Amino acid sequence: MMTDAINTNNRIKAPNQPLEQRAKNSANASSGNATASPASAVVDLSSSKMLEQMEKLPEVDSSRIESIKTALANGEYQPNPEVIAQKFAEIESLLS
């Protein structure tokens, strides 16, 4: 029976320090840091920032959307190609 040797060159080396000691060191480091905050505070901050950004968005005019959908379906909506091109250019400039 022939076998190939196992290649161990790319294995991640385990730390020499026992898990309990690493946990203690981590706890000591975070307790000495007065600016550390719990993960829930970070989540709350992110949620409040997201809510603040959503409040800045313009409101959706559902009746206008429906009228445009109806006009499109009936072939009555004639979009201005120059305005569309300008908006695409604006979006493209934001991406680059």
Short mmCIF file of C-alpha atoms in Angstrom, two decimals:
data_model
loop_
_atom_site.label_atom_id
_atom_site.label_comp_id
_atom_site.label_asym_id
_atom_site.label_seq_id
_atom_site.Cartn_x
_atom_site.Cartn_y
_atom_site.Cartn_z
CA MET A 1 0.00 0.00 0.00
CA MET A 2 1.38 3.41 -1.03
CA THR A 3 0.60 6.63 0.77
CA ASP A 4 1.72 10.21 0.37
CA ALA A 5 3.16 12.20 3.22
CA ILE A 6 0.84 14.81 4.70
CA ASN A 7 1.91 18.35 3.91
CA THR A 8 1.91 20.35 7.14
CA ASN A 9 3.67 23.47 5.83
CA ASN A 10 0.56 25.65 5.66
CA ARG A 11 -1.05 24.74 8.96
CA ILE A 12 -1.96 27.45 11.41
CA LYS A 13 0.16 27.20 14.51
CA ALA A 14 -1.76 27.01 17.77
CA PRO A 15 -0.71 29.54 20.41
CA ASN A 16 1.55 28.18 23.12
CA GLN A 17 -0.49 29.81 25.87
CA PRO A 18 -3.32 27.74 27.43
CA LEU A 19 -6.88 28.82 26.68
CA GLU A 20 -7.60 29.79 30.29
CA GLN A 21 -4.58 32.10 30.39
CA ARG A 22 -5.56 33.76 27.09
CA ALA A 23 -9.07 34.36 28.45
CA LYS A 24 -7.66 35.96 31.62
CA ASN A 25 -5.32 38.17 29.61
CA SER A 26 -8.16 39.25 27.36
CA ALA A 27 -10.41 40.04 30.34
CA ASN A 28 -7.65 42.01 32.05
CA ALA A 29 -6.94 44.00 28.91
CA SER A 30 -10.60 44.91 28.40
CA SER A 31 -11.22 45.78 32.06
CA GLY A 32 -8.32 48.23 32.01
CA ASN A 33 -9.74 49.97 28.96
CA ALA A 34 -12.28 52.58 30.09
CA THR A 35 -13.50 53.25 26.55
CA ALA A 36 -14.52 49.66 25.87
CA SER A 37 -18.22 49.19 25.32
CA PRO A 38 -20.42 46.11 25.19
CA ALA A 39 -21.46 44.76 21.82
CA SER A 40 -25.08 45.69 22.50
CA ALA A 41 -24.12 49.35 22.74
CA VAL A 42 -22.44 49.12 19.36
CA VAL A 43 -25.54 47.51 17.87
CA ASP A 44 -27.76 50.21 19.41
CA LEU A 45 -25.50 52.91 18.02
CA SER A 46 -25.59 51.32 14.57
CA SER A 47 -29.37 50.99 14.70
CA SER A 48 -29.84 54.60 15.73
CA LYS A 49 -27.48 55.80 13.01
CA MET A 50 -29.36 53.71 10.44
CA LEU A 51 -32.68 55.13 11.64
CA GLU A 52 -31.28 58.64 11.40
CA GLN A 53 -30.17 57.99 7.80
CA MET A 54 -33.56 56.52 6.90
CA GLU A 55 -35.31 59.61 8.24
CA LYS A 56 -33.27 61.74 5.83
CA LEU A 57 -34.59 59.82 2.81
CA PRO A 58 -37.42 61.43 0.85
CA GLU A 59 -40.89 60.03 1.35
CA VAL A 60 -42.30 57.70 -1.30
CA ASP A 61 -45.27 59.02 -3.27
CA SER A 62 -47.20 55.79 -3.86
CA SER A 63 -49.85 57.44 -6.05
CA ARG A 64 -47.18 58.85 -8.38
CA ILE A 65 -45.51 55.45 -8.62
CA GLU A 66 -48.82 53.82 -9.52
CA SER A 67 -49.59 56.45 -12.16
CA ILE A 68 -46.16 55.94 -13.75
CA LYS A 69 -46.63 52.14 -13.70
CA THR A 70 -50.01 52.53 -15.40
CA ALA A 71 -48.60 54.91 -18.00
CA LEU A 72 -45.73 52.48 -18.72
CA ALA A 73 -48.14 49.56 -19.07
CA ASN A 74 -50.31 51.57 -21.48
CA GLY A 75 -47.33 52.85 -23.50
CA GLU A 76 -48.17 56.44 -22.57
CA TYR A 77 -45.06 57.28 -20.53
CA GLN A 78 -42.38 59.07 -22.54
CA PRO A 79 -39.21 59.36 -20.43
CA ASN A 80 -36.71 62.08 -21.29
CA PRO A 81 -33.55 60.29 -22.50
CA GLU A 82 -31.33 63.29 -21.61
CA VAL A 83 -32.49 63.24 -17.99
CA ILE A 84 -31.94 59.49 -17.80
CA ALA A 85 -28.41 59.85 -19.24
CA GLN A 86 -27.63 62.62 -16.75
CA LYS A 87 -28.82 60.47 -13.82
CA PHE A 88 -26.75 57.51 -15.03
CA ALA A 89 -23.69 59.77 -15.24
CA GLU A 90 -24.31 60.97 -11.66
CA ILE A 91 -24.58 57.39 -10.41
CA GLU A 92 -21.45 56.38 -12.29
CA SER A 93 -19.49 59.27 -10.79
CA LEU A 94 -20.51 58.09 -7.31
CA LEU A 95 -19.18 54.59 -8.04
CA SER A 96 -15.75 55.69 -9.22
#
